[in-house]
Each structure stands twice: as C-alpha cells, then as structure tokens.
PDB file of C-alpha atoms in Angstrom:
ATOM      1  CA  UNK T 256       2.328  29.323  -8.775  1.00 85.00           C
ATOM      2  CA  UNK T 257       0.505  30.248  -5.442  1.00 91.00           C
ATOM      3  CA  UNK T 258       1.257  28.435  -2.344  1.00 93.00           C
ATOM      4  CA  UNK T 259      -1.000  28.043   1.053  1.00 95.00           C
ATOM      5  CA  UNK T 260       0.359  26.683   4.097  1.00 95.00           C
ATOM      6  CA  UNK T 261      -2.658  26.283   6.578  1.00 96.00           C
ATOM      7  CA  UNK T 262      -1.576  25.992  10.103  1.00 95.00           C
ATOM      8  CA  UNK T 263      -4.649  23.585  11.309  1.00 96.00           C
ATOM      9  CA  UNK T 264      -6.670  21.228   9.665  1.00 97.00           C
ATOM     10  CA  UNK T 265      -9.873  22.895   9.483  1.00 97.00           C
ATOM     11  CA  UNK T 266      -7.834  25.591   7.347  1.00 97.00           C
ATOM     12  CA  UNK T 267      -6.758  22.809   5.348  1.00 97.00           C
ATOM     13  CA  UNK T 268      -9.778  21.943   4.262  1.00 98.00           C
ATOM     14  CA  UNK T 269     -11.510  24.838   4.140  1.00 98.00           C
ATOM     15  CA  UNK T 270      -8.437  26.024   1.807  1.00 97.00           C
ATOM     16  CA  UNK T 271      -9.255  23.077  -0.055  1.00 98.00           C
ATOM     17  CA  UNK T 272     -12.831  23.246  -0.103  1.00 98.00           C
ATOM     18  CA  UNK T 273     -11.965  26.733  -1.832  1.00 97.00           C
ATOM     19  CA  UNK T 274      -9.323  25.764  -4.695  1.00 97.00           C
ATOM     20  CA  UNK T 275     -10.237  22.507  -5.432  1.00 97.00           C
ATOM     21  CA  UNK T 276      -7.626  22.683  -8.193  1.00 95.00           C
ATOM     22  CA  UNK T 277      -4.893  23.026  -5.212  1.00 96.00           C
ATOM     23  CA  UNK T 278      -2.465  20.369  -5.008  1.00 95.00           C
ATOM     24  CA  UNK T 279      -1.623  19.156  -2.072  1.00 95.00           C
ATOM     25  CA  UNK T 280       1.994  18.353  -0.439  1.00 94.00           C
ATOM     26  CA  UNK T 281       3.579  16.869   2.463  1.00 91.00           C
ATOM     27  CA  UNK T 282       7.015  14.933   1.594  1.00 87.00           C
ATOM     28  CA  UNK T 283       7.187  16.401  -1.668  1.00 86.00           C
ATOM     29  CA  UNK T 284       8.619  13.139  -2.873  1.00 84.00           C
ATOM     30  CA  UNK T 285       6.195  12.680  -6.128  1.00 83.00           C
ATOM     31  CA  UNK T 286       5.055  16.221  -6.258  1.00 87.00           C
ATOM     32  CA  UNK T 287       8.362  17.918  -6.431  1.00 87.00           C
ATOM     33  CA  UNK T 288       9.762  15.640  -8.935  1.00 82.00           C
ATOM     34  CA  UNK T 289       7.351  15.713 -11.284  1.00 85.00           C
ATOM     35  CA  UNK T 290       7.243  19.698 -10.549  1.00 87.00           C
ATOM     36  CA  UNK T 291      11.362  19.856 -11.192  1.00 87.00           C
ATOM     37  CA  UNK T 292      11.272  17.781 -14.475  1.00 83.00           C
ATOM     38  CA  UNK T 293       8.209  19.501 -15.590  1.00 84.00           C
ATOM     39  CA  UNK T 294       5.648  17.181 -16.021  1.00 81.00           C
ATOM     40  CA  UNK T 295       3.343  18.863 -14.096  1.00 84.00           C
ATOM     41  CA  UNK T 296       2.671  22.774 -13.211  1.00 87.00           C
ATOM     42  CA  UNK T 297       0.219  23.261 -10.610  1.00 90.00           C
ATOM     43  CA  UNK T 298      -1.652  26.435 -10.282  1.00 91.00           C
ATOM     44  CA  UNK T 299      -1.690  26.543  -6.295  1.00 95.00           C
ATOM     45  CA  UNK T 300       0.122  23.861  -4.215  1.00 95.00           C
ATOM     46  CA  UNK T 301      -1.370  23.451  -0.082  1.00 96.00           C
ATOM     47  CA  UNK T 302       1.227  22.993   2.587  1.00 95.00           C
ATOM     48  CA  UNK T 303       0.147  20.375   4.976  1.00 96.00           C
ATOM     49  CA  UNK T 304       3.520  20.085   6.544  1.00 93.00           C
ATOM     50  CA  UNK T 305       1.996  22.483   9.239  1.00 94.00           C
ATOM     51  CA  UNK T 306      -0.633  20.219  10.491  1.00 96.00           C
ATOM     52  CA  UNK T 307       0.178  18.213  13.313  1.00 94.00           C
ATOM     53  CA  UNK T 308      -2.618  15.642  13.449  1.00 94.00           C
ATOM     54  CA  UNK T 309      -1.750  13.952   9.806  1.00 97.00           C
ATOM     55  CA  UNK T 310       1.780  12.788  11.447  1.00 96.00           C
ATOM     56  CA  UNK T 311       0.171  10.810  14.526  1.00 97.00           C
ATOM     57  CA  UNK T 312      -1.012   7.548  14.596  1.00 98.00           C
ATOM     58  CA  UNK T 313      -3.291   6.043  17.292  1.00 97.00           C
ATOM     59  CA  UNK T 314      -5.125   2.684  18.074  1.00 95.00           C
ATOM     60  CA  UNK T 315      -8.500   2.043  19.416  1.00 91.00           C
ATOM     61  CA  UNK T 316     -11.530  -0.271  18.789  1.00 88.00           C
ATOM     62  CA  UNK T 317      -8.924  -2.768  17.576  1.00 90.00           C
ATOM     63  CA  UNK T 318      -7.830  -0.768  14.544  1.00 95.00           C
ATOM     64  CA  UNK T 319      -4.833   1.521  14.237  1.00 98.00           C
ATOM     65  CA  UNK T 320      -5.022   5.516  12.292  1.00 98.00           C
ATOM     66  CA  UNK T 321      -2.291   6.184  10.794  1.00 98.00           C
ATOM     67  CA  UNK T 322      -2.156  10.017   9.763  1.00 98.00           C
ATOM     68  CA  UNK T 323      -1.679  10.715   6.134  1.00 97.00           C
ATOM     69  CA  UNK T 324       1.482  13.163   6.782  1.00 96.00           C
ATOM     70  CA  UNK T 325       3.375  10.062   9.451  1.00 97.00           C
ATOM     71  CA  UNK T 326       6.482   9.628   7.573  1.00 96.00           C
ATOM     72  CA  UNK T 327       7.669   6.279   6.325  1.00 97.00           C
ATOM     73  CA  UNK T 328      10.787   6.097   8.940  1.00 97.00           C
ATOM     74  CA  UNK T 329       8.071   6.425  11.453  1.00 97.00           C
ATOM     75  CA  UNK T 330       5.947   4.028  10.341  1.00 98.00           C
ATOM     76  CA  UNK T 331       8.458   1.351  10.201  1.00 97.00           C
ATOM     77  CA  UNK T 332      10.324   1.965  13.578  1.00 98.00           C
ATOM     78  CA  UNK T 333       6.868   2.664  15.360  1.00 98.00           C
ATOM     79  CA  UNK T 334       4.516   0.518  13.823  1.00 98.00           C
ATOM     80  CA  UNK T 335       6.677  -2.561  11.916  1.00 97.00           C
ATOM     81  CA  UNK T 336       5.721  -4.833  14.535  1.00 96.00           C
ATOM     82  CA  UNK T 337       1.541  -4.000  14.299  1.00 97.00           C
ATOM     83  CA  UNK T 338       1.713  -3.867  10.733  1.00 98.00           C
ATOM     84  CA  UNK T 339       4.843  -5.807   9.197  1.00 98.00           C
ATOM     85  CA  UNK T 340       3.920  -5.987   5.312  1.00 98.00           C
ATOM     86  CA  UNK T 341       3.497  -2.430   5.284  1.00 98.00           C
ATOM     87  CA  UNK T 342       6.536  -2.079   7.407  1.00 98.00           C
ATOM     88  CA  UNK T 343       8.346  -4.369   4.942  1.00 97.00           C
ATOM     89  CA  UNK T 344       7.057  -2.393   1.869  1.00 97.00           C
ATOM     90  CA  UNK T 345       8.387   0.584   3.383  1.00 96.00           C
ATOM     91  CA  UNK T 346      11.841  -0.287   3.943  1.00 95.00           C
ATOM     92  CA  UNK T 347      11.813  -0.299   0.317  1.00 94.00           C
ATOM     93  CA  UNK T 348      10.681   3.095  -0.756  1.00 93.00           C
ATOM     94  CA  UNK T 349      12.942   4.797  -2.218  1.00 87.00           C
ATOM     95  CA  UNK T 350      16.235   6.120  -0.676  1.00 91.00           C
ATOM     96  CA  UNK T 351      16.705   7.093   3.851  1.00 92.00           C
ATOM     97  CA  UNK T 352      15.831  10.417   3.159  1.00 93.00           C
ATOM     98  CA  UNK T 353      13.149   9.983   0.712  1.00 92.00           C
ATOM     99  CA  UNK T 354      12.042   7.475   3.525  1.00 95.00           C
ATOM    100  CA  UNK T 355      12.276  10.561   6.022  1.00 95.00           C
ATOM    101  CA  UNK T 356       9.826  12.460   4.023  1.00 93.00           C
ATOM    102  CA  UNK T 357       7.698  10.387   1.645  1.00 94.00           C
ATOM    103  CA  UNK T 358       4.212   9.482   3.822  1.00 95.00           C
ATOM    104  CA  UNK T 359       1.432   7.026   3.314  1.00 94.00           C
ATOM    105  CA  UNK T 360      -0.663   9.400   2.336  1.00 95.00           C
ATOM    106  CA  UNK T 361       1.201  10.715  -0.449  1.00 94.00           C
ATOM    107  CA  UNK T 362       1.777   7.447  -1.954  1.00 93.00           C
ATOM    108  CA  UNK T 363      -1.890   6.827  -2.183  1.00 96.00           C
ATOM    109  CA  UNK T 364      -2.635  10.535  -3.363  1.00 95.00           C
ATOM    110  CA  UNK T 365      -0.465  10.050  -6.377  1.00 93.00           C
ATOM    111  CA  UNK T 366      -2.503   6.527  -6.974  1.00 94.00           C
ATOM    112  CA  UNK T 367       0.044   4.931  -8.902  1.00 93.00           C
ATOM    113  CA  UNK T 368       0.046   1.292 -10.135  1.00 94.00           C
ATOM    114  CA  UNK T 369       3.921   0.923  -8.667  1.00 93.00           C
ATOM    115  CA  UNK T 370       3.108   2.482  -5.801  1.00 94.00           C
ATOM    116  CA  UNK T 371       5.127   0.443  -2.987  1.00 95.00           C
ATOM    117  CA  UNK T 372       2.701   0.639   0.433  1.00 96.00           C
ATOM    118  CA  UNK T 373      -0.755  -0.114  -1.737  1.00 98.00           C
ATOM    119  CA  UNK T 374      -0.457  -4.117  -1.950  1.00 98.00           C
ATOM    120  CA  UNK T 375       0.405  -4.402   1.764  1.00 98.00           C
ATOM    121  CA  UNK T 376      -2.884  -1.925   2.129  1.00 98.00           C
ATOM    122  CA  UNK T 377      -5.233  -3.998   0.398  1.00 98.00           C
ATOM    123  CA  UNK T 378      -4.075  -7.742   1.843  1.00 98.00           C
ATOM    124  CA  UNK T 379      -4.658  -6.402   4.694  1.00 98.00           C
ATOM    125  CA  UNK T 380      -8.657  -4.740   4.374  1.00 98.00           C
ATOM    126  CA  UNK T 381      -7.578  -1.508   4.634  1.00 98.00           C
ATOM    127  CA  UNK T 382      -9.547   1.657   4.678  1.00 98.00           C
ATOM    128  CA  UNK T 383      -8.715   4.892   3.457  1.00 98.00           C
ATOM    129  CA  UNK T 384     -10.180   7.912   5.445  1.00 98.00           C
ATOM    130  CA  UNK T 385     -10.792  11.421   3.406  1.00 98.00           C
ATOM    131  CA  UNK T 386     -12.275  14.374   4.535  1.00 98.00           C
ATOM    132  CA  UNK T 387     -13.828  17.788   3.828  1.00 98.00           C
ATOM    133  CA  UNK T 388     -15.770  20.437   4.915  1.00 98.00           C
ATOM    134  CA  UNK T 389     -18.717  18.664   4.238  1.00 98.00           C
ATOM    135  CA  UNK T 390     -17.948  15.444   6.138  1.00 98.00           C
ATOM    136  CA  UNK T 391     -15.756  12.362   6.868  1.00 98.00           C
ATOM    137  CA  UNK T 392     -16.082   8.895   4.693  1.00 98.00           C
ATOM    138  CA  UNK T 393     -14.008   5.558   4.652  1.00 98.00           C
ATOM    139  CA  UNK T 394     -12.758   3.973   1.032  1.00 98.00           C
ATOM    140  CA  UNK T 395     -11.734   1.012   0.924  1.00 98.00           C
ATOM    141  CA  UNK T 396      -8.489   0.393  -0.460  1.00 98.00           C
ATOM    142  CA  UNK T 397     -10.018  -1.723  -2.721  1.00 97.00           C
ATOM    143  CA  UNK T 398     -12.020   1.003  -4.573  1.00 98.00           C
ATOM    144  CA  UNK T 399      -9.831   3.792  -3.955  1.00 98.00           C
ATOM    145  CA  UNK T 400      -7.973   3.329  -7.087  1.00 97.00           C
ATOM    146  CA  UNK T 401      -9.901   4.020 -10.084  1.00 97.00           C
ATOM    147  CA  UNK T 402      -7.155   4.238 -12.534  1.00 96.00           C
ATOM    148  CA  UNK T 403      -3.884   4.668 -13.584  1.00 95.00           C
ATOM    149  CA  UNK T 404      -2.674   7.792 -10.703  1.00 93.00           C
ATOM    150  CA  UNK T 405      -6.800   8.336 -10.748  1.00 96.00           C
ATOM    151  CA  UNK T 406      -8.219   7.714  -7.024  1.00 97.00           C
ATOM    152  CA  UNK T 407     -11.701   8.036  -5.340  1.00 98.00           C
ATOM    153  CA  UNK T 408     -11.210  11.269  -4.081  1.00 98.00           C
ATOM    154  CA  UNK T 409     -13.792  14.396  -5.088  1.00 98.00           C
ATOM    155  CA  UNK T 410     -11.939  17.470  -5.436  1.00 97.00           C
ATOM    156  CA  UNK T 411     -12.944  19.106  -2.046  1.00 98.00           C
ATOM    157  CA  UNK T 412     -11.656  16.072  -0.445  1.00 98.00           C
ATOM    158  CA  UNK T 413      -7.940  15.638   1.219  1.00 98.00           C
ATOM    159  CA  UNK T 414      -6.610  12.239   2.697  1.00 98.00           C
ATOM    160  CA  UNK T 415      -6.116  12.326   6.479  1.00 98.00           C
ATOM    161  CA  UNK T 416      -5.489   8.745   7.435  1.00 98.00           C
ATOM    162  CA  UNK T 417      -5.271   4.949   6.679  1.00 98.00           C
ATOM    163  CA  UNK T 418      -7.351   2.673   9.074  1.00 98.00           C
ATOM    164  CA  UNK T 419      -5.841  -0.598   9.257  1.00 98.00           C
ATOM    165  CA  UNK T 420      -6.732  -3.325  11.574  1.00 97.00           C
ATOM    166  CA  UNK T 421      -2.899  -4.384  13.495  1.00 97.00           C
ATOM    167  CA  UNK T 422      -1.566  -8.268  12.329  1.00 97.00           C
ATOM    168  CA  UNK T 423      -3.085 -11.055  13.377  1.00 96.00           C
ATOM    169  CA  UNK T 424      -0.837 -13.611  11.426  1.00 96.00           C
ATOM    170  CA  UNK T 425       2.033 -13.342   9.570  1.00 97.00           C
ATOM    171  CA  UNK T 426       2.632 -10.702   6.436  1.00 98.00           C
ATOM    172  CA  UNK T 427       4.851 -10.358   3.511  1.00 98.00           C
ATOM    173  CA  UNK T 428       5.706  -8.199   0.576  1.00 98.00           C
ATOM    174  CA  UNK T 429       8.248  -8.687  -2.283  1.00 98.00           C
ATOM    175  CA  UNK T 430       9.312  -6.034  -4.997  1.00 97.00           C
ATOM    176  CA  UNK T 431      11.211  -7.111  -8.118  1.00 96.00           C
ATOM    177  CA  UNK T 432      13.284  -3.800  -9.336  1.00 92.00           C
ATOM    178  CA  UNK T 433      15.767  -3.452 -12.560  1.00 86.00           C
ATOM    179  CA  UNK T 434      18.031  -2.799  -9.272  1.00 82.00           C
ATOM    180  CA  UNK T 435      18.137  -3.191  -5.287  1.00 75.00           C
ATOM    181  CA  UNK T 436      17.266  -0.052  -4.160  1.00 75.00           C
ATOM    182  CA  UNK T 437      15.925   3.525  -5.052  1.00 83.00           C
ATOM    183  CA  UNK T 438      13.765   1.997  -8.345  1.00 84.00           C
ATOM    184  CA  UNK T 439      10.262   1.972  -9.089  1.00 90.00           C
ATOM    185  CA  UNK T 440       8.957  -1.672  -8.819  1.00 94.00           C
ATOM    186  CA  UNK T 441       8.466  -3.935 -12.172  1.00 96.00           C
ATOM    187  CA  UNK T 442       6.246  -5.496 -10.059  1.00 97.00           C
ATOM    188  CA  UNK T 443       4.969  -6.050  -5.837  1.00 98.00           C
ATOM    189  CA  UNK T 444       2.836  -8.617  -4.294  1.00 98.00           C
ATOM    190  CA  UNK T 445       2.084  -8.706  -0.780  1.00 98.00           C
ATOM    191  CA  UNK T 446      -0.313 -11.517   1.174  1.00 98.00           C
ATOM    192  CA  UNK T 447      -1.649 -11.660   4.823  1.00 98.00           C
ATOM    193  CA  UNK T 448      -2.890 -14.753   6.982  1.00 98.00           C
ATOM    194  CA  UNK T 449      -5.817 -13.929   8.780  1.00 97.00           C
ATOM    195  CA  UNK T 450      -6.020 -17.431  10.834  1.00 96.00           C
ATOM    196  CA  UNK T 451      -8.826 -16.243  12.784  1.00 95.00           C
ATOM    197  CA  UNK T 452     -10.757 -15.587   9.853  1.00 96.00           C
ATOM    198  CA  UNK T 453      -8.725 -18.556   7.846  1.00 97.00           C
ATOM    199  CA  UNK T 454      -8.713 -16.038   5.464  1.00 98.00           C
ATOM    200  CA  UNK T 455      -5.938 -15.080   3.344  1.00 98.00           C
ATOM    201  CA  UNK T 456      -5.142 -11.127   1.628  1.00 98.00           C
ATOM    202  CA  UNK T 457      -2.924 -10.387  -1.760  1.00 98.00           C
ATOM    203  CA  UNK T 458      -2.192  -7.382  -3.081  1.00 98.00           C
ATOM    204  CA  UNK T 459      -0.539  -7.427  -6.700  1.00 98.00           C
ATOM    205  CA  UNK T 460       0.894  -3.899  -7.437  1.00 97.00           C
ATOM    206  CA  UNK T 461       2.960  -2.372 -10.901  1.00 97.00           C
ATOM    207  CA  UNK T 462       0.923  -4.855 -13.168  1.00 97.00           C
ATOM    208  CA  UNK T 463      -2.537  -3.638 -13.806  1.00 97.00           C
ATOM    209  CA  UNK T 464      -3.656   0.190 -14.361  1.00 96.00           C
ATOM    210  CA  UNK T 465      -4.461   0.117 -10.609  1.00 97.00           C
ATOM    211  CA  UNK T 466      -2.998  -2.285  -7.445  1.00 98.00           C
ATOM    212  CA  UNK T 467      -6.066  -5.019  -7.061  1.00 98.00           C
ATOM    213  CA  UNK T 468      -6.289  -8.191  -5.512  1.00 98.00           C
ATOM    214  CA  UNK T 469      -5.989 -11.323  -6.493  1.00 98.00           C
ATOM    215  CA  UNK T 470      -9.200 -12.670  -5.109  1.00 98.00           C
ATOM    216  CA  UNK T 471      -9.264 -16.041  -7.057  1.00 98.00           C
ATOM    217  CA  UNK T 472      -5.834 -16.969  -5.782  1.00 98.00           C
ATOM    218  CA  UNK T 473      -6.984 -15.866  -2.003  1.00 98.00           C
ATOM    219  CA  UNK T 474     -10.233 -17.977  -2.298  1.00 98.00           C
ATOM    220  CA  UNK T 475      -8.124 -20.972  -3.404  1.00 98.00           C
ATOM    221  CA  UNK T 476      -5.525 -20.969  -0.696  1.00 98.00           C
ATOM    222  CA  UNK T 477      -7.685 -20.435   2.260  1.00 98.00           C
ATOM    223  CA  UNK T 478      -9.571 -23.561   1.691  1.00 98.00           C
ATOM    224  CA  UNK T 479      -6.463 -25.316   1.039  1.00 97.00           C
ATOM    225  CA  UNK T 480      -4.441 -24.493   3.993  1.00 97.00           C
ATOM    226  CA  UNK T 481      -4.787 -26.711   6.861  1.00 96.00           C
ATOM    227  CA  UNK T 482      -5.977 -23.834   9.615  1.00 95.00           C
ATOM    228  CA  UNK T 483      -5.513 -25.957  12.273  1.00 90.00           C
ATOM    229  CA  UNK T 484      -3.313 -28.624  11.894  1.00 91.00           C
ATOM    230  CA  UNK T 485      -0.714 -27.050   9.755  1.00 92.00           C
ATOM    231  CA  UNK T 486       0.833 -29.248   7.780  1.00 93.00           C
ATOM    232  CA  UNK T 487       3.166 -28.539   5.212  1.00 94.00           C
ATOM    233  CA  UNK T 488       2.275 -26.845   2.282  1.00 94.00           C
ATOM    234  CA  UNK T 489       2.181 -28.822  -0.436  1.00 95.00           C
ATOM    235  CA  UNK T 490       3.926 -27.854  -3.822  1.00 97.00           C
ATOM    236  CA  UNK T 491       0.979 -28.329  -6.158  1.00 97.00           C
ATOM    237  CA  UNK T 492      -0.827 -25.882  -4.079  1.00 98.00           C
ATOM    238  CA  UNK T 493       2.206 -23.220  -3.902  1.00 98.00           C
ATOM    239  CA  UNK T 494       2.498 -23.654  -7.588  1.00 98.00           C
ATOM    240  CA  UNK T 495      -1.356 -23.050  -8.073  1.00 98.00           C
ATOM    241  CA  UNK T 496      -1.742 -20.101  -5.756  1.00 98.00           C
ATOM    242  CA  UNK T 497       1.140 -18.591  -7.969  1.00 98.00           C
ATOM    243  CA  UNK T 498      -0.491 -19.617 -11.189  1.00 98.00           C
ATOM    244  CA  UNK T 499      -3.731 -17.363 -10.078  1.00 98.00           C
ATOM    245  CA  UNK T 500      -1.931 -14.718  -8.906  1.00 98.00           C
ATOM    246  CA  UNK T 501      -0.454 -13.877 -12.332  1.00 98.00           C
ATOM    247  CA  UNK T 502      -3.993 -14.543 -13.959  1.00 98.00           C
ATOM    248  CA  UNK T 503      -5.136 -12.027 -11.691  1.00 98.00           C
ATOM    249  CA  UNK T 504      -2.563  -9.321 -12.893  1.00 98.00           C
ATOM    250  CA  UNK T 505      -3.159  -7.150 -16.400  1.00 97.00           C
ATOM    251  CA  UNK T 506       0.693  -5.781 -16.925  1.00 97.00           C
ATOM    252  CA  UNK T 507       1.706  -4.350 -20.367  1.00 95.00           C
ATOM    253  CA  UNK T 508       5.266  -4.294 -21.773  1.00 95.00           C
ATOM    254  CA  UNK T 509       7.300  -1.141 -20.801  1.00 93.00           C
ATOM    255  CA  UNK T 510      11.083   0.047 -19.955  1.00 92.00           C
ATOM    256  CA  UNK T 511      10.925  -1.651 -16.664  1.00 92.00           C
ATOM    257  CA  UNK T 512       9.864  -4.757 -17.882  1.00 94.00           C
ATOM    258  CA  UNK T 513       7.468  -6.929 -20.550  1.00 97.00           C
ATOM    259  CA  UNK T 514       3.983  -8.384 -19.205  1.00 97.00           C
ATOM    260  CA  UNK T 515       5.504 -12.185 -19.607  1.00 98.00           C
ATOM    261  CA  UNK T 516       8.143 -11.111 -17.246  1.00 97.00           C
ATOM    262  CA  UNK T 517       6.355  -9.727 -14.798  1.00 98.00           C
ATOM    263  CA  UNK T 518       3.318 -12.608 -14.589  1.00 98.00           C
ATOM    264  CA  UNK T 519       6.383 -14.874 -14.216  1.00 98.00           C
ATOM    265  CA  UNK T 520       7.757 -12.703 -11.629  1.00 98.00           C
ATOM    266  CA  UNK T 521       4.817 -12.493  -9.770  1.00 98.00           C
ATOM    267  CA  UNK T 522       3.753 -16.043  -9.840  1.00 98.00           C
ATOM    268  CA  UNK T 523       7.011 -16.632  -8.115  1.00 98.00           C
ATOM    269  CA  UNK T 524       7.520 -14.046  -5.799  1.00 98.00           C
ATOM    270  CA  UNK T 525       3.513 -15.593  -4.724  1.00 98.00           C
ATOM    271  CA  UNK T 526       5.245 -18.890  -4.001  1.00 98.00           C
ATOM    272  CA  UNK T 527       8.020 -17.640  -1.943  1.00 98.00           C
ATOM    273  CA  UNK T 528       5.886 -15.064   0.146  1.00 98.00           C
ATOM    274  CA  UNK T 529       3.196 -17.783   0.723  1.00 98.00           C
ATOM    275  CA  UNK T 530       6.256 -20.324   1.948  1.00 97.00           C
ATOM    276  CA  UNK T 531       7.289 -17.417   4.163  1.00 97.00           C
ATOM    277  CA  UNK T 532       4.066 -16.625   5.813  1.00 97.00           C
ATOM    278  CA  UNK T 533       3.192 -20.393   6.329  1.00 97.00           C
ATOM    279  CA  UNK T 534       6.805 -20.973   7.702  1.00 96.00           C
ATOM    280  CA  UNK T 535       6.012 -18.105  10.387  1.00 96.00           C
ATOM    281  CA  UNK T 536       2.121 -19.445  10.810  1.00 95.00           C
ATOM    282  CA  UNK T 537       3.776 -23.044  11.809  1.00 92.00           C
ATOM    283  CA  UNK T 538       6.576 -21.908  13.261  1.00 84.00           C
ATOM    284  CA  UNK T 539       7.462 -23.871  16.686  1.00 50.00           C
ATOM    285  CA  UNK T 540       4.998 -26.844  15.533  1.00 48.00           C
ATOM    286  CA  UNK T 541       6.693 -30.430  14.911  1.00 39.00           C
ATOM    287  CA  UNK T 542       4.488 -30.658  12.151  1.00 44.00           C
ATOM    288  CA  UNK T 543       5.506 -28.013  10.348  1.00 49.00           C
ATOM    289  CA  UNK T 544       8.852 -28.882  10.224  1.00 40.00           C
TER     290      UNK T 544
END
C-alpha cells in the first residue's frame, strides 16, 4: 500500500482532497488492527502523526477544541476536570499504552456502536468539527453517526477537532465488559446535569447500530428533578428513567452479550449513574442527605 505523511495540515487535506480513498491514521489503534488481522487493506493510508495542531486543545467563547490527534492520556490528565464523563470514559479505553496513542478523533472516525468516548460526546451537546479544502463545518454528535462504523463525513473531509462546551454539573459514564479492562463494551451509558439549563444529557452506546440518545428518558427526568430544592431522588423516578433508557436502546444478540442482557444492563447502570450525578448535584445540602 502507499503511505503519505504530510507535515502541515493544509497538506493534509489537500492530500486528502486528492485520494479520497486514503485512510487516515493517528494512534493506529483501530486501523492497525484491523490492518494486522486482515480485515481491511487500504490502498493509501495518510500520516497525521506529523501535524501538530490535531494534538492541542484550547478554550475560548466558553467552549473547549479538542484536536482530533490529542491522545487519550492527555485528555484525561489535562482536561478530566473540564470534561469528567469523557475523562471517565477514557480511563477505560483499552490498555496505558493503547491510552497513549488511541485519540478522540480516531474513535469517532472508526464510528463504531461500542465506541467508548461517543456517549459522554453526545450527553454533553457535542460538536464534531471536519474540514477540507473546500471549507470548515460543525456535526453534531448527534448526526455524525449514520450507521454501524458509517459517519457524516464526505470523502474529502478529515476530522480536526471535537467542540465541547466544559461541565457545568456533574457527569458520569459506566461500561459493562465480559471483563474489567482492555474489552470492547457490551454496553455504555453516560448522562450530564446541565442545572443551568435543568436539562439533563444520555448517551447509550454498544446497543443500537449507532450511539444515540435517549431523549425520552432525558425529557422525563428533567422535569422530575427538583432543580432547586434538591430533594432526594425518589425510587419510582430512578426506576423510570432506567426503564426509558433501555426503550431507547435497539441491541441485538451477539458474543458479547444478548439484547435482554444488555437493556437490563443499561436500565441499571441508568439508575446508578443518575444516583451518582444527583449525589454530586446535592452534595453539601442537608436536604440531600
């Protein structure tokens, strides 16, 4: 196969612009694997390890950009206290050197339904930013995923950062695996508070062709929760939220798991990350006790 390593971005894209057929890597942590086990022979792979600007992040206007090439290490010990779902999410990606490597952006170029740091992306409104020679747009993470490893992306275009808007309440994300570490997820959920929206963000992931909301289940909670008074959550409305989370999901029976486990698995893992985040939201209040 050919390989391109542009050493800026306008090469980058401009290389792209001119294979649109090229894949392109950073971490190497999907690519090569499916490369080594031969699932998939590219004709031309693009370097992007070369270009600086995808492995900053910045923050202004109230929103953080976070380049597509930052590694996951990076994001955690640099950004877990702006952004803790993702953070948490990220702890759990793979292995510490797949974590040294593997980047955002990867993840969300390989679009697939297990992919750990998409549920964390869409709780929390995120916006994917692409690029090509002919311009820049923002996705939302909502509609970036189009199917099963199928994103949004036209094929001039190349991912060069995630906008995301830093925590303004508290964040969570749970991953059931058929072990603790180094496994691709039966199934993820992840929720945000927004109090100053009194608005609440899921994100079900490994249990639908795509990662989607659960917008029913967010609808239901934030006029339940008492914004301002914060009183204890109630069971009946833990159990509910829960109950329309796994309505929400569309998972099918495979090695990792069967579709009845994993609505059961994610109706509970919605209970305990919504008595987490409520915990935090109360925290320090009598009330809440």
């Amino acid at each position: 196969m050919e390989f391109l390593r542009p050493a800026s971005w306008r090469e980058a894209l401009e290389a792209k612009a001119a294979h649109p057929d090229a894949t392109p890597i950073a971490g190497g942590t999907d690519v090569m694997v499916e490369i080594n086990f031969d699932h998939r022979r590219p004709d031309l792979l693009l370097d992007l390890t070369r270009i600086p600007e995808l492995t900053t992040w910045s923050e202004a206007d109230g929103a953080l950009r976070i380049g597509a090439g930052l590694p996951y290490t990076r994001l955690i010990d640099e950004l877990g206290d702006r952004v803790p779902g993702l953070a948490i999410a990220s702890r759990t990606v793979g292995s510490p050197q797949i974590r040294n490597r593997g980047t955002l952006g990867g993840n969300l170029g390989s679009a697939s339904p297990a992919g750990d740091g998409h549920p964390p992306l869409l709780a929390s409104d995120a916006q994917v930013e692409v690029e090509s020679v002919r311009g820049t747009r923002l996705i939302p993470a909502a509609e970036f995923f189009t199917g099963v490893k199928r994103n949004a992306l036209a094929a001039d275009e190349l991912i060069a950062a995630v906008r995301i808007a830093p925590a303004t309440g508290p964040q969570q994300f749970a991953k059931v695996g058929t072990r603790n570490a180094m496994v691709i997820a039966v199934c993820t959920f992840a929720i945000a508070l927004h109090p100053e929206q009194q608005r609440v963000g899921t994100g079900i992931g490994s249990a639908a062709p795509t990662p989607r909301r659960a917008l029913e289940a967010e609808d239901f909670l934030a006029a339940e929760l008492d914004w301002a008074g914060r009183r204890p959550l109630a069971d009946s409305v833990a159990h509910r939220f829960g109950e329309l989370v796994a309505q929400a999901s569309s998972p099918i029976d495979d090695v990792r798991g069967t579709a009845d486990y994993r609505r059961h698995a994610l109706a509970v893992m919605a209970r305990r990350t919504l008595s987490w985040v409520w915990h935090e939201h109360c925290s320090g209040r009598q009330e809440c006790a």
